[in-house]
Coordinates of C-alpha atoms in Angstrom, one line a residue:
M1382 CA 11.2 -12.4 7.6
H1383 CA 11.3 -14.4 10.8
V1384 CA 13.6 -13.7 13.7
L1385 CA 16.9 -15.7 13.9
P1386 CA 16.3 -19.3 15.2
L1387 CA 16.4 -19.3 18.9
R1388 CA 18.2 -22.7 18.9
A1389 CA 21.3 -20.7 17.7
C1390 CA 21.6 -19.4 21.2
G1391 CA 23.7 -22.4 22.1
Q1392 CA 24.0 -24.0 25.5
E1393 CA 24.3 -20.8 27.5
G1394 CA 21.4 -20.6 30.0
S1395 CA 19.7 -23.5 28.3
S1396 CA 17.2 -24.1 31.0
Q1397 CA 16.1 -20.5 31.1
A1398 CA 16.1 -20.3 27.3
L1399 CA 13.7 -23.3 27.1
M1400 CA 11.5 -21.7 29.7
Y1401 CA 11.2 -18.4 27.9
I1402 CA 10.7 -19.9 24.5
Q1403 CA 7.5 -21.3 25.9
I1404 CA 6.3 -18.0 27.4
A1405 CA 7.6 -15.6 24.6
R1406 CA 4.2 -15.7 23.0
D1407 CA 2.6 -14.1 26.1
M1408 CA 4.8 -11.0 26.5
R1409 CA 2.8 -9.7 29.4
G1410 CA 3.4 -12.9 31.2
A1411 CA 7.0 -12.9 30.2
L1412 CA 7.6 -9.4 31.7
S1413 CA 5.7 -10.4 34.9
C1414 CA 8.0 -13.4 35.2
I1415 CA 11.1 -11.3 34.6
E1416 CA 10.0 -8.9 37.3
E1417 CA 9.7 -11.8 39.7
M1418 CA 13.1 -13.0 38.8
K1419 CA 14.6 -9.6 39.4
A1420 CA 12.9 -9.3 42.8
E1421 CA 14.4 -12.7 43.8
G1422 CA 17.8 -11.6 42.7
I1423 CA 18.0 -14.0 39.8
E1424 CA 20.3 -12.7 37.0
L1425 CA 19.0 -12.6 33.5
T1426 CA 21.4 -14.0 30.9
L1427 CA 22.1 -12.6 27.4
V1428 CA 20.1 -15.5 26.0
T1429 CA 17.1 -14.5 28.0
Y1430 CA 17.3 -10.9 26.8
S1431 CA 17.7 -12.1 23.2
I1432 CA 14.5 -14.3 23.5
L1433 CA 12.5 -11.5 25.0
I1434 CA 13.6 -9.0 22.4
G1435 CA 12.7 -11.5 19.7
G1436 CA 9.2 -12.0 21.3
F1437 CA 8.5 -8.2 21.3
A1438 CA 9.8 -8.0 17.7
N1439 CA 7.2 -10.6 16.7
A1440 CA 4.6 -8.7 18.6
G1441 CA 5.5 -5.4 16.8
D1442 CA 6.5 -3.7 20.0
S1443 CA 9.8 -2.1 19.1
K1444 CA 9.8 0.3 22.0
A1445 CA 9.7 -2.5 24.6
A1446 CA 12.3 -4.4 22.6
D1447 CA 14.6 -1.3 22.6
N1448 CA 14.2 -0.8 26.3
L1449 CA 15.3 -4.4 27.0
F1450 CA 18.2 -4.1 24.5
L1451 CA 19.5 -0.9 26.2
E1452 CA 19.2 -2.7 29.6
A1453 CA 21.3 -5.6 28.2
K1454 CA 23.9 -3.2 26.8
E1455 CA 24.3 -1.7 30.3
K1456 CA 24.6 -5.1 31.9
F1457 CA 26.9 -7.0 29.5
A1458 CA 30.3 -5.8 28.3
T1459 CA 29.8 -7.5 24.9
L1460 CA 26.7 -8.5 22.9
N1461 CA 26.4 -11.1 20.1
A1462 CA 25.0 -11.2 16.6
I1463 CA 21.7 -12.9 17.7
I1464 CA 20.6 -10.1 20.0
Y1465 CA 21.5 -7.5 17.5
S1466 CA 19.7 -9.4 14.7
N1467 CA 16.5 -9.5 16.9
I1468 CA 16.6 -5.8 17.8
V1469 CA 17.2 -4.9 14.2
Y1470 CA 14.3 -7.0 13.1
A1471 CA 12.1 -5.3 15.7
H1472 CA 12.8 -1.9 14.1
C1473 CA 12.5 -3.2 10.5
Q1474 CA 9.1 -4.5 11.4
T1475 CA 7.9 -1.0 12.4
G1476 CA 9.6 0.7 9.5
N1477 CA 12.1 2.6 11.7
M1478 CA 15.0 2.0 9.3
A1479 CA 17.0 4.9 10.7
R1480 CA 17.3 3.1 14.1
A1481 CA 18.0 -0.2 12.3
E1482 CA 20.8 1.4 10.4
E1483 CA 22.2 2.9 13.6
L1484 CA 22.2 -0.6 15.2
V1485 CA 24.0 -2.2 12.2
R1486 CA 26.7 0.5 12.3
E1487 CA 27.1 -0.1 16.0
M1488 CA 27.4 -3.9 15.4
E1489 CA 30.1 -3.3 12.8
E1490 CA 32.0 -1.0 15.1
Q1491 CA 32.1 -3.7 17.8
G1492 CA 33.6 -6.2 15.3
I1493 CA 30.5 -8.4 15.2
D1494 CA 30.0 -10.2 11.9
A1495 CA 26.5 -9.8 10.4
P1496 CA 24.8 -13.2 9.6
I1497 CA 23.0 -13.6 6.3
D1498 CA 19.7 -13.4 8.1
L1499 CA 20.4 -9.9 9.1
Y1500 CA 20.9 -8.9 5.5
H1501 CA 17.5 -10.5 4.7
T1502 CA 15.9 -8.6 7.6
M1503 CA 17.3 -5.3 6.3
M1504 CA 16.1 -6.0 2.8
D1505 CA 12.6 -6.7 4.0
G1506 CA 12.7 -3.6 6.1
Y1507 CA 13.5 -1.4 3.1
T1508 CA 10.8 -3.3 1.1
N1509 CA 8.3 -2.3 3.8
V1510 CA 9.2 1.4 3.4
R1511 CA 9.4 1.0 -0.4
N1512 CA 13.1 2.0 -0.6
E1513 CA 14.3 0.1 -3.7
D1514 CA 17.8 1.7 -3.8
K1515 CA 18.9 0.8 -0.3
C1516 CA 17.4 -2.7 -0.6
L1517 CA 19.6 -3.3 -3.7
V1518 CA 22.6 -1.9 -1.8
V1519 CA 22.1 -4.5 0.9
F1520 CA 21.8 -7.2 -1.7
E1521 CA 25.1 -6.2 -3.3
R1522 CA 26.8 -5.9 0.1
L1523 CA 25.6 -9.4 1.0
K1524 CA 27.5 -10.8 -2.1
E1525 CA 30.6 -8.7 -1.4
C1526 CA 30.8 -10.2 2.1
G1527 CA 31.0 -13.7 0.7
F1528 CA 27.5 -14.9 1.1
T1529 CA 25.8 -16.8 -1.7
P1530 CA 22.3 -15.5 -2.5
S1531 CA 19.7 -18.1 -1.5
I1532 CA 16.0 -18.5 -2.3
I1533 CA 15.3 -16.3 0.7
T1534 CA 17.6 -13.6 -0.7
Y1535 CA 16.0 -13.7 -4.2
G1536 CA 12.6 -13.9 -2.5
C1537 CA 13.3 -10.6 -0.8
L1538 CA 14.0 -9.0 -4.2
I1539 CA 10.9 -10.5 -5.7
N1540 CA 8.9 -9.3 -2.8
L1541 CA 10.3 -5.8 -3.2
Y1542 CA 9.5 -5.5 -6.9
T1543 CA 6.0 -7.0 -6.6
K1544 CA 5.2 -4.6 -3.7
I1545 CA 6.3 -1.5 -5.7
G1546 CA 4.5 -2.6 -8.8
K1547 CA 7.5 -3.6 -10.9
V1548 CA 6.4 -7.1 -11.7
A1549 CA 8.5 -7.2 -14.9
K1550 CA 11.6 -6.8 -12.7
A1551 CA 10.3 -9.5 -10.3
I1552 CA 10.0 -11.9 -13.2
E1553 CA 13.6 -10.9 -14.3
I1554 CA 14.9 -11.7 -10.8
S1555 CA 13.0 -15.0 -10.7
Q1556 CA 14.5 -16.0 -14.1
K1557 CA 18.0 -15.1 -12.8
M1558 CA 17.3 -17.2 -9.7
E1559 CA 16.3 -20.2 -11.7
S1560 CA 19.4 -19.8 -14.0
R1561 CA 21.6 -20.3 -11.0
G1562 CA 19.9 -23.5 -10.0
I1563 CA 17.6 -22.2 -7.3
K1564 CA 14.1 -23.5 -7.7
H1565 CA 11.0 -21.6 -6.8
N1566 CA 9.0 -22.5 -3.8
N1567 CA 5.4 -21.7 -2.8
K1568 CA 6.3 -18.4 -1.3
T1569 CA 8.1 -17.0 -4.3
Y1570 CA 5.3 -18.2 -6.6
S1571 CA 2.7 -16.6 -4.4
M1572 CA 4.6 -13.2 -4.5
L1573 CA 4.6 -13.3 -8.3
I1574 CA 0.9 -14.3 -8.6
N1575 CA -0.1 -11.6 -6.2
G1576 CA 2.0 -9.0 -8.0
F1577 CA 0.1 -9.6 -11.2
I1578 CA -3.2 -9.6 -9.5
Q1579 CA -2.4 -6.2 -7.9
L1580 CA -2.0 -5.0 -11.5
N1581 CA -5.3 -6.6 -12.5
D1582 CA -3.3 -8.8 -14.9
Y1583 CA -5.2 -12.0 -14.2
A1584 CA -4.0 -13.8 -17.3
N1585 CA -0.3 -13.7 -16.2
A1586 CA -1.3 -14.4 -12.6
F1587 CA -2.9 -17.7 -13.7
T1588 CA 0.0 -18.5 -16.0
I1589 CA 2.3 -18.3 -13.0
F1590 CA -0.1 -20.5 -11.0
E1591 CA -0.1 -23.1 -13.8
D1592 CA 3.7 -23.0 -13.9
M1593 CA 3.7 -23.7 -10.2
M1594 CA 1.4 -26.7 -10.6
K1595 CA 3.5 -28.1 -13.5
K1596 CA 6.6 -28.0 -11.3
G1597 CA 4.8 -30.3 -8.9
L1598 CA 4.2 -27.8 -6.2
K1599 CA 0.8 -27.9 -4.5
P1600 CA -0.9 -24.7 -3.4
D1601 CA -0.7 -23.9 0.3
S1602 CA -3.2 -21.7 2.3
V1603 CA -1.5 -18.5 1.1
V1604 CA -1.7 -19.4 -2.6
Y1605 CA -5.3 -20.6 -2.2
N1606 CA -6.2 -17.3 -0.6
I1607 CA -4.6 -15.3 -3.4
I1608 CA -6.3 -17.3 -6.1
I1609 CA -9.7 -17.0 -4.3
N1610 CA -9.1 -13.2 -4.1
A1611 CA -8.3 -13.1 -7.9
F1612 CA -11.5 -14.9 -8.8
C1613 CA -13.5 -12.6 -6.6
K1614 CA -11.9 -9.5 -8.1
M1615 CA -12.8 -10.8 -11.5
G1616 CA -16.4 -11.4 -10.4
N1617 CA -16.2 -15.1 -11.0
M1618 CA -17.7 -16.2 -7.8
D1619 CA -18.4 -19.8 -8.9
R1620 CA -14.7 -20.4 -9.5
A1621 CA -13.9 -18.7 -6.2
M1622 CA -16.2 -21.0 -4.3
R1623 CA -14.8 -24.1 -6.1
T1624 CA -11.3 -23.0 -5.1
F1625 CA -12.5 -22.6 -1.6
E1626 CA -13.9 -26.1 -1.6
E1627 CA -10.6 -27.4 -3.0
M1628 CA -8.8 -25.6 -0.2
Q1629 CA -11.0 -27.4 2.4
K1630 CA -10.4 -30.8 0.7
A1631 CA -6.7 -30.2 1.0
R1632 CA -7.3 -29.7 4.7
Y1633 CA -6.2 -26.1 4.9
R1634 CA -8.0 -24.1 7.4
P1635 CA -9.6 -20.9 5.9
S1636 CA -8.9 -17.6 7.6
S1637 CA -10.4 -14.1 7.5
R1638 CA -8.2 -13.5 4.4
T1639 CA -10.1 -16.3 2.7
F1640 CA -13.6 -15.2 3.6
Q1641 CA -13.4 -11.4 3.2
P1642 CA -13.0 -11.3 -0.6
I1643 CA -15.8 -13.9 -1.0
I1644 CA -18.2 -11.9 1.2
Y1645 CA -17.3 -8.7 -0.6
G1646 CA -17.7 -10.4 -4.0
F1647 CA -21.2 -11.7 -3.3
A1648 CA -22.2 -8.3 -1.7
V1649 CA -21.1 -6.4 -4.8
T1650 CA -23.1 -8.7 -7.1
G1651 CA -26.1 -8.1 -4.9
D1652 CA -26.3 -11.7 -3.7
M1653 CA -26.7 -10.9 0.0
K1654 CA -28.1 -14.4 0.7
R1655 CA -24.8 -16.0 -0.4
A1656 CA -22.8 -13.3 1.4
M1657 CA -24.6 -14.0 4.7
E1658 CA -24.2 -17.8 4.1
V1659 CA -20.5 -17.3 3.8
L1660 CA -20.5 -15.3 7.0
D1661 CA -22.2 -18.2 8.7
T1662 CA -19.7 -20.7 7.2
M1663 CA -17.0 -18.5 8.6
R1664 CA -18.4 -18.7 12.1
R1665 CA -18.9 -22.5 11.8
T1666 CA -15.3 -23.1 10.8
G1667 CA -14.2 -21.3 14.0
C1668 CA -13.0 -18.2 12.2
I1669 CA -14.5 -15.3 14.2
P1670 CA -15.6 -12.3 12.0
T1671 CA -13.7 -9.1 12.8
V1672 CA -14.6 -5.5 12.3
E1673 CA -12.8 -5.7 9.0
T1674 CA -15.0 -8.6 7.9
Y1675 CA -18.1 -6.7 8.6
N1676 CA -16.7 -3.6 7.0
V1677 CA -16.2 -5.5 3.8
L1678 CA -19.8 -6.7 3.8
I1679 CA -21.0 -3.1 4.5
L1680 CA -18.9 -1.7 1.7
G1681 CA -20.4 -4.2 -0.7
L1682 CA -23.9 -3.2 0.3
V1683 CA -23.1 0.5 0.1
R1684 CA -21.8 0.2 -3.4
K1685 CA -25.1 -1.4 -4.4
Q1686 CA -26.9 1.4 -2.5
Q1687 CA -28.6 -1.1 -0.2
M1688 CA -28.5 1.2 2.8
E1689 CA -31.1 -0.5 4.9
K1690 CA -29.3 -3.8 4.8
A1691 CA -26.0 -2.0 5.4
V1692 CA -27.4 -0.5 8.6
E1693 CA -28.8 -4.0 9.6
V1694 CA -25.2 -5.3 9.4
V1695 CA -24.0 -2.5 11.6
N1696 CA -26.6 -3.3 14.2
E1697 CA -25.7 -7.0 14.0
M1698 CA -22.0 -6.1 14.6
V1699 CA -23.0 -4.4 17.9
L1700 CA -25.2 -7.4 19.0
T1701 CA -22.3 -9.8 18.4
G1702 CA -19.9 -7.7 20.5
V1703 CA -17.9 -6.3 17.6
N1704 CA -17.5 -2.5 17.9
P1705 CA -17.9 -0.5 14.7
N1706 CA -14.8 1.7 13.9
E1707 CA -14.5 5.0 12.0
R1708 CA -14.2 3.1 8.7
T1709 CA -17.5 1.4 9.4
Y1710 CA -19.4 4.6 10.0
T1711 CA -17.6 6.5 7.2
T1712 CA -18.6 3.8 4.7
V1713 CA -22.2 4.2 5.8
M1714 CA -21.8 8.0 5.4
E1715 CA -20.5 7.5 1.9
G1716 CA -23.5 5.4 1.1
Y1717 CA -26.0 8.0 2.3
A1718 CA -23.9 10.7 0.6
S1719 CA -24.2 8.9 -2.8
V1720 CA -28.0 9.1 -2.5
G1721 CA -28.0 12.6 -1.2
N1722 CA -29.3 11.8 2.3
T1723 CA -27.5 14.6 4.2
G1724 CA -29.5 14.0 7.4
K1725 CA -28.3 10.4 7.8
A1726 CA -24.8 11.3 6.8
F1727 CA -24.6 13.9 9.6
E1728 CA -26.2 11.3 12.0
Y1729 CA -23.3 8.9 11.5
F1730 CA -20.8 11.8 11.5
T1731 CA -22.1 12.6 15.0
K1732 CA -21.8 8.9 16.0
I1733 CA -18.0 9.0 15.1
K1734 CA -17.6 12.1 17.3
E1735 CA -19.7 10.7 20.2
E1736 CA -17.8 7.4 20.3
G1737 CA -14.4 9.2 20.3
L1738 CA -13.3 7.7 17.0
K1739 CA -10.9 9.4 14.6
L1740 CA -12.2 12.0 12.1
D1741 CA -10.1 11.8 8.9
V1742 CA -10.2 13.2 5.4
F1743 CA -12.5 10.4 4.2
T1744 CA -15.0 11.2 6.9
Y1745 CA -15.2 14.8 6.0
E1746 CA -15.3 14.1 2.3
A1747 CA -18.2 11.8 2.7
L1748 CA -20.0 14.6 4.5
L1749 CA -19.0 17.1 1.9
K1750 CA -20.3 14.8 -0.9
A1751 CA -23.7 14.5 0.9
C1752 CA -24.0 18.3 1.1
C1753 CA -23.0 18.8 -2.6
K1754 CA -25.3 16.0 -3.8
S1755 CA -28.3 17.5 -2.0
G1756 CA -27.4 21.1 -3.0
R1757 CA -26.8 22.3 0.5
M1758 CA -23.8 24.5 -0.2
Q1759 CA -24.0 26.4 3.1
S1760 CA -23.6 23.1 4.9
A1761 CA -20.7 22.3 2.5
L1762 CA -19.1 25.6 3.4
A1763 CA -19.4 24.8 7.1
V1764 CA -17.8 21.3 6.6
T1765 CA -15.0 22.9 4.6
R1766 CA -14.4 25.4 7.4
E1767 CA -14.2 22.7 10.0
M1768 CA -11.7 20.8 7.8
F1769 CA -9.5 24.0 7.9
V1770 CA -9.9 24.3 11.6
Q1771 CA -9.0 20.6 12.1
K1772 CA -6.1 21.0 9.6
I1773 CA -7.4 18.0 7.6
P1774 CA -5.5 17.8 4.3
G1775 CA -6.8 16.4 1.1
I1776 CA -8.8 17.5 -2.0
P1777 CA -12.5 18.0 -1.4
L1778 CA -14.7 15.5 -3.2
W1779 CA -16.6 18.1 -5.2
A1780 CA -13.4 18.9 -7.0
R1781 CA -12.6 15.2 -7.6
R1782 CA -16.0 14.7 -9.2
G1783 CA -15.5 17.6 -11.6
D1784 CA -18.6 19.4 -10.3
V1785 CA -17.2 22.7 -11.5
W1786 CA -20.4 24.7 -10.9
E1787 CA -20.8 23.5 -7.3
A1788 CA -17.1 24.0 -6.7
A1789 CA -17.3 27.6 -8.1
D1790 CA -20.3 28.4 -6.0
L1791 CA -18.5 27.1 -2.9
M1792 CA -15.3 29.1 -3.7
Q1793 CA -17.4 32.3 -4.0
Q1794 CA -19.1 31.7 -0.7
M1795 CA -15.7 31.1 0.9
K1796 CA -14.5 34.4 -0.3
R1797 CA -17.7 36.2 0.9
E1798 CA -17.3 34.6 4.3
G1799 CA -13.7 35.8 4.5
V1800 CA -12.2 32.3 4.2
L1801 CA -9.1 32.8 2.0
P1802 CA -8.5 29.8 -0.3
D1803 CA -5.1 28.1 0.2
I1804 CA -3.0 26.2 -2.3
H1805 CA -4.9 23.0 -1.7
T1806 CA -8.3 24.7 -2.3
F1807 CA -7.1 26.4 -5.5
T1808 CA -5.6 23.2 -6.8
S1809 CA -8.8 21.3 -6.0
F1810 CA -10.8 23.9 -8.0
I1811 CA -8.3 23.7 -10.9
N1812 CA -8.7 19.9 -10.8
A1813 CA -12.5 20.3 -11.0
C1814 CA -12.1 22.7 -14.0
C1815 CA -9.8 20.3 -15.8
K1816 CA -12.1 17.3 -15.2
A1817 CA -15.0 19.4 -16.7
G1818 CA -12.8 20.4 -19.6
D1819 CA -13.1 24.1 -18.7
M1820 CA -9.4 25.0 -19.2
L1821 CA -10.3 28.7 -19.6
R1822 CA -11.6 28.8 -16.0
A1823 CA -8.6 26.8 -14.8
T1824 CA -6.2 29.4 -16.4
K1825 CA -8.1 32.2 -14.8
T1826 CA -7.9 30.5 -11.4
V1827 CA -4.1 30.4 -11.8
E1828 CA -4.2 34.1 -12.4
E1829 CA -6.3 34.6 -9.2
M1830 CA -3.7 32.6 -7.3
A1831 CA -1.0 35.0 -8.4
I1832 CA -3.1 38.0 -7.3
A1833 CA -3.7 36.3 -3.9
G1834 CA 0.0 35.7 -3.5
V1835 CA -0.4 31.9 -3.6
K1836 CA 2.3 30.1 -5.7
P1837 CA 1.4 27.0 -7.7
N1838 CA 3.0 23.8 -6.4
L1839 CA 4.0 20.5 -8.1
K1840 CA 0.4 19.2 -7.7
T1841 CA -1.0 22.4 -9.3
Y1842 CA 1.3 22.1 -12.3
T1843 CA 0.7 18.4 -12.7
T1844 CA -3.1 18.9 -12.6
L1845 CA -2.8 21.6 -15.3
I1846 CA -0.6 19.4 -17.5
K1847 CA -3.1 16.6 -17.2
G1848 CA -5.9 19.0 -18.1
W1849 CA -4.2 20.3 -21.2
A1850 CA -3.4 16.7 -22.3
R1851 CA -7.0 15.6 -21.9
A1852 CA -8.1 18.7 -23.8
S1853 CA -5.9 17.5 -26.7
L1854 CA -3.8 20.6 -26.5
P1855 CA -0.3 19.1 -26.1
E1856 CA 1.6 22.3 -26.8
K1857 CA -0.1 23.9 -23.8
A1858 CA 0.8 20.9 -21.6
L1859 CA 4.4 21.0 -22.8
A1860 CA 4.6 24.7 -22.1
C1861 CA 3.2 24.2 -18.6
F1862 CA 5.8 21.5 -18.0
E1863 CA 8.6 23.8 -19.0
E1864 CA 7.2 26.6 -16.8
M1865 CA 7.1 24.2 -13.9
K1866 CA 10.8 23.4 -14.3
L1867 CA 11.7 27.1 -14.7
S1868 CA 10.0 27.8 -11.4
G1869 CA 12.6 25.4 -9.8
M1870 CA 10.3 22.4 -9.2
K1871 CA 11.4 18.9 -9.8
P1872 CA 8.9 16.9 -11.8
D1873 CA 7.6 13.7 -10.2
R1874 CA 6.4 10.5 -11.9
A1875 CA 2.8 11.9 -12.4
A1876 CA 4.2 15.0 -14.1
Y1877 CA 6.4 13.0 -16.5
H1878 CA 3.5 10.7 -17.2
W1879 CA 1.3 13.4 -18.5
Y1880 CA 4.2 15.2 -20.2
L1881 CA 4.9 12.0 -22.2
C1882 CA 1.2 11.7 -23.0
S1883 CA 1.3 15.2 -24.4
G1884 CA 4.4 14.4 -26.4
I1885 CA 2.7 11.4 -28.0
L1886 CA -0.3 13.6 -28.8
S1887 CA 2.0 16.2 -30.4
I1888 CA 3.7 13.5 -32.5
C1889 CA 0.3 12.1 -33.6
R1890 CA -0.8 15.6 -34.6
E1891 CA 2.3 16.1 -36.7
M1892 CA 1.7 12.7 -38.4
V1893 CA -1.8 13.7 -39.3
E1894 CA -0.7 17.0 -40.7
L1895 CA 1.7 15.1 -42.9
N1896 CA -1.1 12.8 -44.1
I1897 CA 0.5 9.8 -42.2
T1898 CA -2.1 7.5 -40.7
V1899 CA -1.9 6.9 -37.0
D1900 CA -3.3 3.4 -37.0
M1901 CA -3.3 0.4 -34.7
G1902 CA 0.0 -0.8 -36.2
T1903 CA 1.7 2.4 -35.0
A1904 CA 0.3 2.0 -31.5
I1905 CA 1.5 -1.7 -31.4
H1906 CA 4.9 -0.6 -32.7
W1907 CA 5.3 1.9 -29.8
S1908 CA 4.1 -0.8 -27.3
K1909 CA 6.6 -3.3 -28.7
C1910 CA 9.4 -0.8 -28.5
L1911 CA 8.7 -0.1 -24.9
R1912 CA 8.7 -3.8 -24.1
K1913 CA 11.9 -4.4 -25.9
I1914 CA 13.6 -1.4 -24.2
E1915 CA 12.4 -2.8 -20.8
R1916 CA 13.9 -6.2 -21.5
S1917 CA 17.2 -4.8 -22.7
G1918 CA 18.2 -3.4 -19.4
G1919 CA 20.4 -0.4 -18.7
E1920 CA 19.6 3.2 -17.9
I1921 CA 16.5 3.4 -20.1
T1922 CA 15.0 0.4 -18.4
E1923 CA 15.6 2.0 -15.0
A1924 CA 14.0 5.2 -16.2
L1925 CA 11.0 3.4 -17.7
Q1926 CA 10.5 1.4 -14.5
K1927 CA 10.3 4.6 -12.5
T1928 CA 8.3 6.6 -15.1
F1929 CA 5.6 4.3 -16.5
P1930 CA 3.1 2.4 -14.4
P1931 CA 4.0 -1.2 -15.1
A1932 CA 0.7 -2.3 -16.7
W1933 CA 2.7 -4.4 -19.2
N1934 CA 5.1 -7.3 -18.6
S1935 CA 8.0 -8.8 -20.4
R1936 CA 6.8 -12.4 -20.6
E1937 CA 7.3 -13.9 -24.1
V1938 CA 6.3 -11.1 -26.4
P1939 CA 6.0 -12.4 -30.0
E1940 CA 8.6 -11.1 -32.4
T1941 CA 7.1 -9.0 -35.2
D1942 CA 8.4 -6.8 -38.0
F1943 CA 8.1 -3.8 -35.7
D1944 CA 10.5 -5.5 -33.2
K1945 CA 13.2 -5.3 -35.8
V1946 CA 13.4 -1.5 -35.6
D1947 CA 16.8 -0.6 -34.0
D1948 CA 16.3 3.1 -33.4
C1949 CA 13.5 2.4 -30.8
R1950 CA 16.3 1.7 -28.3
S1951 CA 17.5 5.3 -28.2
G1952 CA 16.3 7.8 -25.7
E1953 CA 17.0 9.9 -22.7
G1954 CA 18.4 7.6 -20.0
S1955 CA 17.9 10.2 -17.2
L1956 CA 14.2 10.4 -17.7
G1957 CA 12.4 10.2 -14.3
D1958 CA 15.6 9.0 -12.6
D1959 CA 15.5 11.4 -9.7
D1960 CA 16.5 9.1 -6.8
G1961 CA 20.3 9.5 -7.4
D1962 CA 22.7 7.8 -4.9
N1963 CA 21.4 9.4 -1.8
G1964 CA 22.8 7.7 1.3
E1965 CA 24.5 4.9 -0.6
E1966 CA 28.0 5.7 0.6
D1967 CA 26.9 6.0 4.2
Y1968 CA 25.0 2.8 4.0
R1969 CA 28.0 0.8 2.6
S1970 CA 30.1 2.0 5.5
W1971 CA 27.9 0.1 8.0
F1972 CA 29.4 -3.3 7.3

């Protein structure tokens, strides 16, 4: 969402406003000029403060914007909606919604009417922090205050739902928008296309793209970039390159967002010649490769285990003046870890330390993977100890891989060395057992936890439920789920997901015992019921949206005999609906 148009500032201080509009892009220069004005005794107007705050908002510097806003408050008896809108935007950009809320309340207390752009800014802010409930509250309040939702308003909602993975809801909003006579534009179409691509639903992504073309809208640079990315993710590099050529013919300048998926796509397929050619094309078009561009190329090479070429790219980065970051080195470490080259993995680990870069969970896990791969368990123990010292959270990679013997060996060594496993370590080991299908060992580990005085947490229970479900023992999973609730824990989406899977397994078992065939027709029937429930709206739809990952969509599902079953609409409306109305009353009082 852009800042409120500066032309809305009116005639007040027009000469100064025009001057600062020109320098607002260079905020250091703007501040320098302001200091000179203050030194010469020239008073800053409210318009000047508003423009400066807007400039810092665009630059993502909410702290500097806030300092100027507080200065303006001390200087002027009253402020206007424009300066408030700009400072609210600054905090929404950085995800500081608590401060944005405080400013909106302050604005209301002073009797300043909020313009519609402010509502859009707040909706985008809540989208950035993935707070669906409050975003919808702002949407409703916008209508209550007499504003008519525009394409920007509906675009905010479409953006919300595509970002949180509820593309079916985004489609529903877009249809509602069209029913009210508001036509899609390139931006709303691009959101929908990208939403389906994020779900790897390329068929529907291209269906939306075709709809857009039929409506007479031509792709812009954003849409071209999304389509190129889709083809690259599909592995269809020929189509990706043809789309890139179409983009150039349409006179749109490609950016790093255009080139990065293409470079990665060719690297993954092992066509390094083409990947390097695209890198050269990128330079020729005036788009300077960044560290992210090189990282994409290195990642592609690492995944093909072409470590020598990956290192060559790192060296080329340095020669061209692009400094590798922790992600660069960690990716190389992961590559060497995958082939069991512990020495090289430690070498790049040392580089990260020497260059003062950040050591995170991914860096340590790459090192841990190298140790486990080469069987160097003492080294793995040393890495684990350092993780504890550095207070690095996360599940060790040996557990993620399900290497239960390596994990058990490391657990025993930890005990011998006097390192007491904590809840994360126990849960990691249980996860390894579950992945290996060793539920007996997983159960014994839970007993060991009780002896050690370590209580299972939500992640521990969810891991166990998942393990029992995968072991085709739904009754054990359901019992574990009930035990979790009795311990006072509130199930999350993952827990409900595996609980429901266990329930379906239990139903299937009962059907088999009654000599009822569980065939594809039954599976399709369940799928159709879920689709119909989702389209029907109401409490069950809301629960489904929060419970199931939206890998399906509601676009034109053919009617079948199974769709005529009425009782598939029944169910528990409260399932997974754990957000409640937290904060809604307080939020409504702001306006």
